[in-house]
Amino acid sequence: MKNIILTGDRPTGQLHLGHYVGSLKNRVLMQEDPENKLFIMIADMQALTDNAKNPEKVSSNVLQVALDYLAVGLDPKRSTLFIQSQIPELAELTMYYLNLVSVGRVRRNPTVKSEIEQKKFGESVPAGFFIYPVSQASDITAFKANLVPVGEDQKPMLEQTQEIVQSFNHTYGEVLVEPKGVFPEKGQGRLPGIDGNGKMSKSLGNGIYLADSADVLAKKVMSMYTDPNHIHVEDPGQVEGNMVFTYLDVFGTDKEKIAELKEHYRHGGLGDVKIKRYLIEVLETTFGPIRARREEYAKNPEAIMQMLKEGSENAQAAAAETLAEVKQSMGINYFN
């Protein structure tokens, strides 16, 4: 095995097209390479750092995220799908790593700072949320992942992991693997919301979900932000910033037709309804089969949870090996 890859999602809701573009599609491609071993984590512990008083929001979505995984083509026979909280070794590793990180260093983490501001925690930031970059280091190193697919906004988190690995190995000996980030190509990796907001987000309510029915998908596309100045069909329209064309660029395969539609729209004579209907056809081509598979898997939730149980047991076995090495190098394996 050449590459061990750790990736995952917080189960705070169903996954949307932004997740598909940003990570899910690429995970399926990585899975096809026999030199890759993927650990795909449903990060419920991380989700609880800012949902501790609403645990139902997290626990109820574990199954939903698993259904999304299977629907897009992630295969539990080729990738290890697991639940973070079922791996107690991760919490123990986090405790050891916390002793290698200063409060000041965590506070300077740009991602942590921006998320604390976004969530308006102020001085009431939960300690678990504050130190979750250290928890992420445990997630990555427990499986000796050498590659971690992340967005540019998560780069500071990865750098913190690299620092922890370097500090641990310098202090206790070469035990941990230092990971490298796999970043999306420039201009890719983030799908804007249907309202034109720069990010598709569950909290903003501007997403199209993998679980959405054909009717719901169509309604969302018909409500998409286009060009507010394109009032009449004959009016020239602006393509840039028009979400319909943004989505056609991402999901459409007939690039020649899309180019013709753009030219027609710019010169006038092409209505928003027509291009939206075309986008609906394009999205249904990709996501109709995904939706159908998801509905089929959803008929047997017990089987999905059993799959996650087996994946978590396999993940725990891998994490236990790393923890044993860590404790030996630290000299705290007292009874071995």
Coordinates of C-alpha atoms in Angstrom, one line a residue:
M1 CA 0.0 0.0 0.0
K2 CA 1.6 3.3 -1.1
N3 CA -0.8 5.8 0.4
I4 CA -3.0 5.8 3.5
I5 CA -5.6 8.6 3.3
L6 CA -7.7 10.0 6.1
T7 CA -10.8 12.0 5.3
G8 CA -14.3 12.5 6.6
D9 CA -17.3 14.7 7.4
R10 CA -19.2 16.1 10.4
P11 CA -22.6 14.5 10.7
T12 CA -24.6 17.7 11.3
G13 CA -26.9 17.2 8.3
Q14 CA -27.2 15.4 4.9
L15 CA -24.4 16.0 2.4
H16 CA -24.9 18.4 -0.5
L17 CA -23.6 19.0 -4.0
G18 CA -20.8 21.1 -2.5
H19 CA -19.6 18.0 -0.6
Y20 CA -19.8 16.0 -3.8
V21 CA -17.7 18.5 -5.8
G22 CA -15.3 19.2 -3.0
S23 CA -14.5 15.7 -1.7
L24 CA -16.9 12.8 -2.4
K25 CA -16.3 12.6 -6.1
N26 CA -12.5 12.6 -5.5
R27 CA -12.7 10.0 -2.8
V28 CA -14.4 7.6 -5.2
L29 CA -11.6 8.1 -7.7
M30 CA -9.0 7.6 -4.9
Q31 CA -10.7 4.4 -3.9
E32 CA -10.3 3.0 -7.4
D33 CA -6.5 3.1 -7.1
P34 CA -5.3 -0.2 -5.6
E35 CA -2.3 1.7 -4.1
N36 CA -4.6 3.8 -1.9
K37 CA -6.1 2.8 1.4
L38 CA -8.9 5.1 2.6
F39 CA -10.1 5.7 6.1
I40 CA -13.4 7.7 5.9
M41 CA -14.6 9.0 9.2
I42 CA -18.0 10.2 10.3
A43 CA -16.6 12.8 12.7
D44 CA -19.4 12.8 15.4
M45 CA -17.0 13.8 18.2
Q46 CA -15.9 16.8 16.3
A47 CA -19.5 17.7 15.5
L48 CA -20.3 17.6 19.2
T49 CA -17.7 20.3 20.0
D50 CA -20.3 22.9 19.0
N51 CA -23.4 20.8 19.3
A52 CA -23.0 19.3 22.8
K53 CA -26.4 20.5 24.0
N54 CA -28.1 19.2 20.9
P55 CA -26.6 15.7 20.5
E56 CA -29.6 14.4 18.5
K57 CA -28.6 16.7 15.6
V58 CA -25.4 14.7 15.4
S59 CA -26.5 11.2 16.2
S60 CA -29.5 11.3 13.9
N61 CA -27.3 12.3 11.0
V62 CA -24.7 9.5 11.3
L63 CA -26.9 7.2 9.2
Q64 CA -27.7 10.0 6.7
V65 CA -24.1 10.6 6.0
A66 CA -23.4 6.9 5.6
L67 CA -26.3 6.7 3.1
D68 CA -24.7 9.5 1.1
Y69 CA -21.3 7.8 1.2
L70 CA -22.7 4.6 -0.2
A71 CA -24.9 6.3 -2.8
V72 CA -22.0 8.1 -4.4
G73 CA -20.0 4.9 -4.7
L74 CA -17.9 4.6 -1.6
D75 CA -17.4 0.9 -1.0
P76 CA -16.9 -0.5 2.5
K77 CA -15.1 -3.5 0.9
R78 CA -12.4 -1.1 -0.4
S79 CA -12.6 1.8 2.1
T80 CA -12.9 1.7 5.9
L81 CA -16.0 3.7 6.8
F82 CA -16.2 4.3 10.6
I83 CA -17.6 6.5 13.4
Q84 CA -15.1 8.6 15.2
S85 CA -16.6 8.2 18.7
Q86 CA -16.3 4.5 18.5
I87 CA -12.5 4.7 18.5
P88 CA -11.5 5.5 22.1
E89 CA -7.8 5.5 21.1
L90 CA -8.3 8.8 19.4
A91 CA -9.3 10.5 22.7
E92 CA -6.2 9.1 24.4
L93 CA -3.9 10.3 21.7
T94 CA -5.4 13.7 21.8
M95 CA -4.6 13.9 25.6
Y96 CA -0.9 13.1 24.9
Y97 CA -0.7 15.6 22.0
L98 CA -2.3 18.4 24.0
N99 CA 0.9 18.4 26.2
L100 CA 2.9 19.3 23.1
V101 CA 0.8 22.3 22.1
S102 CA 0.5 25.7 23.8
V103 CA -2.7 27.5 24.3
G104 CA -1.2 30.5 22.4
R105 CA -0.5 28.3 19.4
V106 CA -4.0 27.0 19.2
R107 CA -5.4 30.5 19.6
R108 CA -3.3 31.7 16.7
N109 CA -4.7 29.0 14.3
P110 CA -6.4 31.1 11.6
T111 CA -9.2 28.5 11.0
V112 CA -10.0 28.3 14.7
K113 CA -10.0 32.1 15.0
S114 CA -12.4 32.6 12.0
E115 CA -14.7 29.8 13.1
I116 CA -15.0 31.2 16.7
E117 CA -15.9 34.6 15.1
Q118 CA -18.4 33.0 12.7
K119 CA -20.1 31.1 15.5
K120 CA -20.0 34.2 17.8
F121 CA -18.7 32.2 20.8
G122 CA -16.8 35.1 22.3
E123 CA -15.4 34.1 25.6
S124 CA -17.8 31.2 25.8
V125 CA -16.0 29.0 23.2
P126 CA -16.2 25.4 24.3
A127 CA -12.8 24.0 25.3
G128 CA -13.5 21.0 23.0
F129 CA -14.1 23.2 20.0
F130 CA -11.0 25.3 20.9
I131 CA -8.7 22.3 20.8
Y132 CA -10.2 20.3 17.9
P133 CA -7.1 20.9 15.7
V134 CA -5.3 18.6 18.2
S135 CA -8.1 16.1 17.9
Q136 CA -7.7 16.2 14.2
A137 CA -4.1 15.4 14.6
S138 CA -5.1 12.3 16.5
D139 CA -7.5 11.3 13.7
I140 CA -4.8 11.6 11.1
T141 CA -1.9 10.1 12.9
A142 CA -3.8 7.2 14.5
F143 CA -4.1 5.6 11.0
K144 CA -0.6 6.7 9.9
A145 CA -2.2 8.7 7.0
N146 CA 0.4 10.2 4.7
L147 CA -2.2 12.1 2.6
V148 CA -5.1 14.2 3.8
P149 CA -7.4 15.8 1.2
V150 CA -8.4 19.3 2.5
G151 CA -9.6 22.6 1.2
E152 CA -7.4 25.7 1.3
D153 CA -9.2 26.9 4.4
Q154 CA -8.1 23.8 6.3
K155 CA -4.5 24.3 5.6
P156 CA -3.7 25.7 9.0
M157 CA -5.3 22.6 10.6
L158 CA -3.0 20.4 8.7
E159 CA 0.1 22.5 9.5
Q160 CA -0.8 22.1 13.2
T161 CA -0.8 18.3 12.8
Q162 CA 2.6 18.5 11.1
E163 CA 3.9 20.5 14.0
I164 CA 2.6 18.0 16.5
V165 CA 4.1 15.1 14.6
Q166 CA 7.5 16.9 14.4
S167 CA 7.4 17.7 18.1
F168 CA 6.4 14.2 19.1
N169 CA 9.0 12.5 17.0
H170 CA 11.7 14.9 18.2
T171 CA 10.8 14.2 21.8
Y172 CA 10.0 10.5 21.8
G173 CA 11.5 9.1 18.6
E174 CA 10.3 8.5 15.0
V175 CA 6.9 7.0 15.5
L176 CA 4.3 9.2 13.8
V177 CA 3.9 9.7 10.1
E178 CA 3.9 13.4 8.9
P179 CA 1.0 13.9 6.5
K180 CA 0.9 16.0 3.4
G181 CA -2.2 17.8 2.2
V182 CA -4.0 17.1 -1.1
F183 CA -5.5 20.3 -2.2
P184 CA -8.1 20.9 -4.9
E185 CA -6.9 22.5 -8.1
K186 CA -7.2 26.3 -8.2
G187 CA -10.8 27.3 -8.9
Q188 CA -12.2 24.0 -7.9
G189 CA -13.2 22.4 -4.6
R190 CA -15.9 24.9 -3.5
L191 CA -19.3 25.1 -5.0
P192 CA -21.2 28.4 -4.3
G193 CA -24.7 28.2 -2.9
I194 CA -27.8 28.5 -5.1
D195 CA -28.3 32.0 -3.7
G196 CA -24.9 33.2 -5.0
N197 CA -23.3 33.0 -1.6
G198 CA -19.6 32.0 -1.9
K199 CA -20.2 28.8 0.0
M200 CA -22.9 26.1 -0.1
S201 CA -23.8 25.6 3.6
K202 CA -26.3 23.7 5.7
S203 CA -26.6 26.6 8.0
L204 CA -27.3 29.1 5.2
G205 CA -30.0 26.9 3.7
N206 CA -28.6 27.4 0.2
G207 CA -27.7 23.9 -0.8
I208 CA -29.0 21.1 -3.0
Y209 CA -28.7 17.8 -1.2
L210 CA -27.9 14.4 -2.5
A211 CA -31.1 13.2 -0.8
D212 CA -33.3 15.8 -2.5
S213 CA -36.2 14.4 -4.6
A214 CA -36.4 15.3 -8.3
D215 CA -39.2 17.8 -7.5
V216 CA -37.2 19.5 -4.7
L217 CA -34.1 19.7 -6.9
A218 CA -36.1 21.3 -9.7
K219 CA -37.7 23.8 -7.3
K220 CA -34.2 24.8 -6.0
V221 CA -32.8 25.2 -9.4
M222 CA -35.8 27.4 -10.5
S223 CA -35.1 29.6 -7.5
M224 CA -31.4 30.0 -8.4
Y225 CA -29.7 33.4 -8.4
T226 CA -29.0 34.5 -12.0
D227 CA -28.6 38.1 -13.2
P228 CA -31.0 40.5 -11.4
N229 CA -30.8 42.9 -14.4
H230 CA -31.9 40.2 -16.9
I231 CA -35.6 41.1 -16.5
H232 CA -36.9 40.4 -20.0
V233 CA -36.0 37.5 -22.3
E234 CA -34.6 39.9 -24.9
D235 CA -32.4 41.7 -22.4
P236 CA -28.6 40.9 -22.5
G237 CA -27.6 38.9 -19.5
Q238 CA -24.5 38.5 -17.4
V239 CA -22.9 35.0 -17.2
E240 CA -20.3 35.8 -14.6
G241 CA -21.8 35.4 -11.1
N242 CA -24.9 33.7 -12.6
M243 CA -25.3 30.5 -10.6
V244 CA -27.0 28.6 -13.4
F245 CA -23.9 28.9 -15.6
T246 CA -21.6 28.3 -12.7
Y247 CA -23.3 25.0 -12.1
L248 CA -23.4 24.2 -15.8
D249 CA -19.6 24.7 -15.9
V250 CA -19.1 22.3 -13.0
F251 CA -21.6 19.6 -13.9
G252 CA -22.3 19.9 -17.7
T253 CA -20.4 17.6 -20.1
D254 CA -21.5 19.3 -23.4
K255 CA -19.1 22.2 -23.2
E256 CA -19.8 23.3 -26.7
K257 CA -23.6 23.7 -26.0
I258 CA -22.8 25.5 -22.7
A259 CA -20.6 27.9 -24.6
E260 CA -23.4 28.6 -27.1
L261 CA -25.9 29.2 -24.3
K262 CA -23.5 31.7 -22.7
E263 CA -23.1 33.6 -25.9
H264 CA -26.8 33.6 -26.6
Y265 CA -27.5 34.8 -23.0
R266 CA -25.0 37.6 -23.2
H267 CA -26.6 38.9 -26.4
G268 CA -30.2 38.6 -25.2
G269 CA -33.0 36.4 -26.4
L270 CA -32.5 33.5 -23.9
G271 CA -34.6 33.4 -20.8
D272 CA -33.6 32.2 -17.3
V273 CA -36.3 29.5 -17.3
K274 CA -34.9 27.8 -20.3
I275 CA -31.3 27.6 -19.0
K276 CA -32.6 26.5 -15.6
R277 CA -34.6 23.6 -17.2
Y278 CA -31.4 22.6 -19.0
L279 CA -29.5 22.6 -15.7
I280 CA -32.2 20.4 -14.1
E281 CA -31.6 17.9 -16.9
V282 CA -27.8 18.0 -16.4
L283 CA -28.1 17.5 -12.6
E284 CA -30.6 14.7 -12.9
T285 CA -28.2 12.8 -15.2
T286 CA -25.6 12.7 -12.4
F287 CA -27.7 12.8 -9.3
G288 CA -30.8 10.8 -10.3
P289 CA -28.9 7.5 -10.1
I290 CA -27.2 8.6 -6.9
R291 CA -30.7 9.4 -5.4
A292 CA -32.0 6.0 -6.5
R293 CA -29.2 4.1 -4.9
R294 CA -29.6 6.1 -1.7
E295 CA -33.3 5.3 -1.5
E296 CA -32.5 1.6 -2.0
Y297 CA -29.9 1.6 0.8
A298 CA -32.3 3.5 3.1
K299 CA -34.6 0.5 3.0
N300 CA -32.3 -1.4 5.3
P301 CA -30.8 0.9 8.0
E302 CA -29.8 -2.0 10.2
A303 CA -27.4 -3.2 7.5
I304 CA -25.9 0.2 7.2
M305 CA -25.3 0.5 10.9
Q306 CA -23.8 -3.0 10.9
M307 CA -21.4 -1.9 8.1
L308 CA -20.4 1.1 10.2
K309 CA -19.9 -1.2 13.3
E310 CA -17.6 -3.5 11.3
G311 CA -15.7 -0.5 9.8
S312 CA -15.3 1.0 13.3
E313 CA -13.9 -2.3 14.6
N314 CA -11.3 -2.4 11.8
A315 CA -10.4 1.3 12.3
Q316 CA -10.0 0.7 16.1
A317 CA -7.6 -2.2 15.4
A318 CA -5.4 0.1 13.3
A319 CA -5.6 3.0 15.9
A320 CA -4.7 0.6 18.7
E321 CA -1.5 -0.4 17.0
T322 CA -0.4 3.2 16.7
L323 CA -1.4 4.0 20.3
A324 CA 0.7 1.0 21.5
E325 CA 3.7 2.4 19.7
V326 CA 3.1 5.8 21.0
K327 CA 2.9 4.6 24.6
Q328 CA 6.0 2.5 24.3
S329 CA 8.0 5.4 22.9
M330 CA 6.8 7.6 25.8
G331 CA 7.7 4.9 28.3
I332 CA 4.2 4.5 29.7
N333 CA 3.4 1.0 28.6
Y334 CA 3.8 -0.1 32.2
F335 CA 2.3 -3.6 32.0
N336 CA 3.5 -4.8 28.6

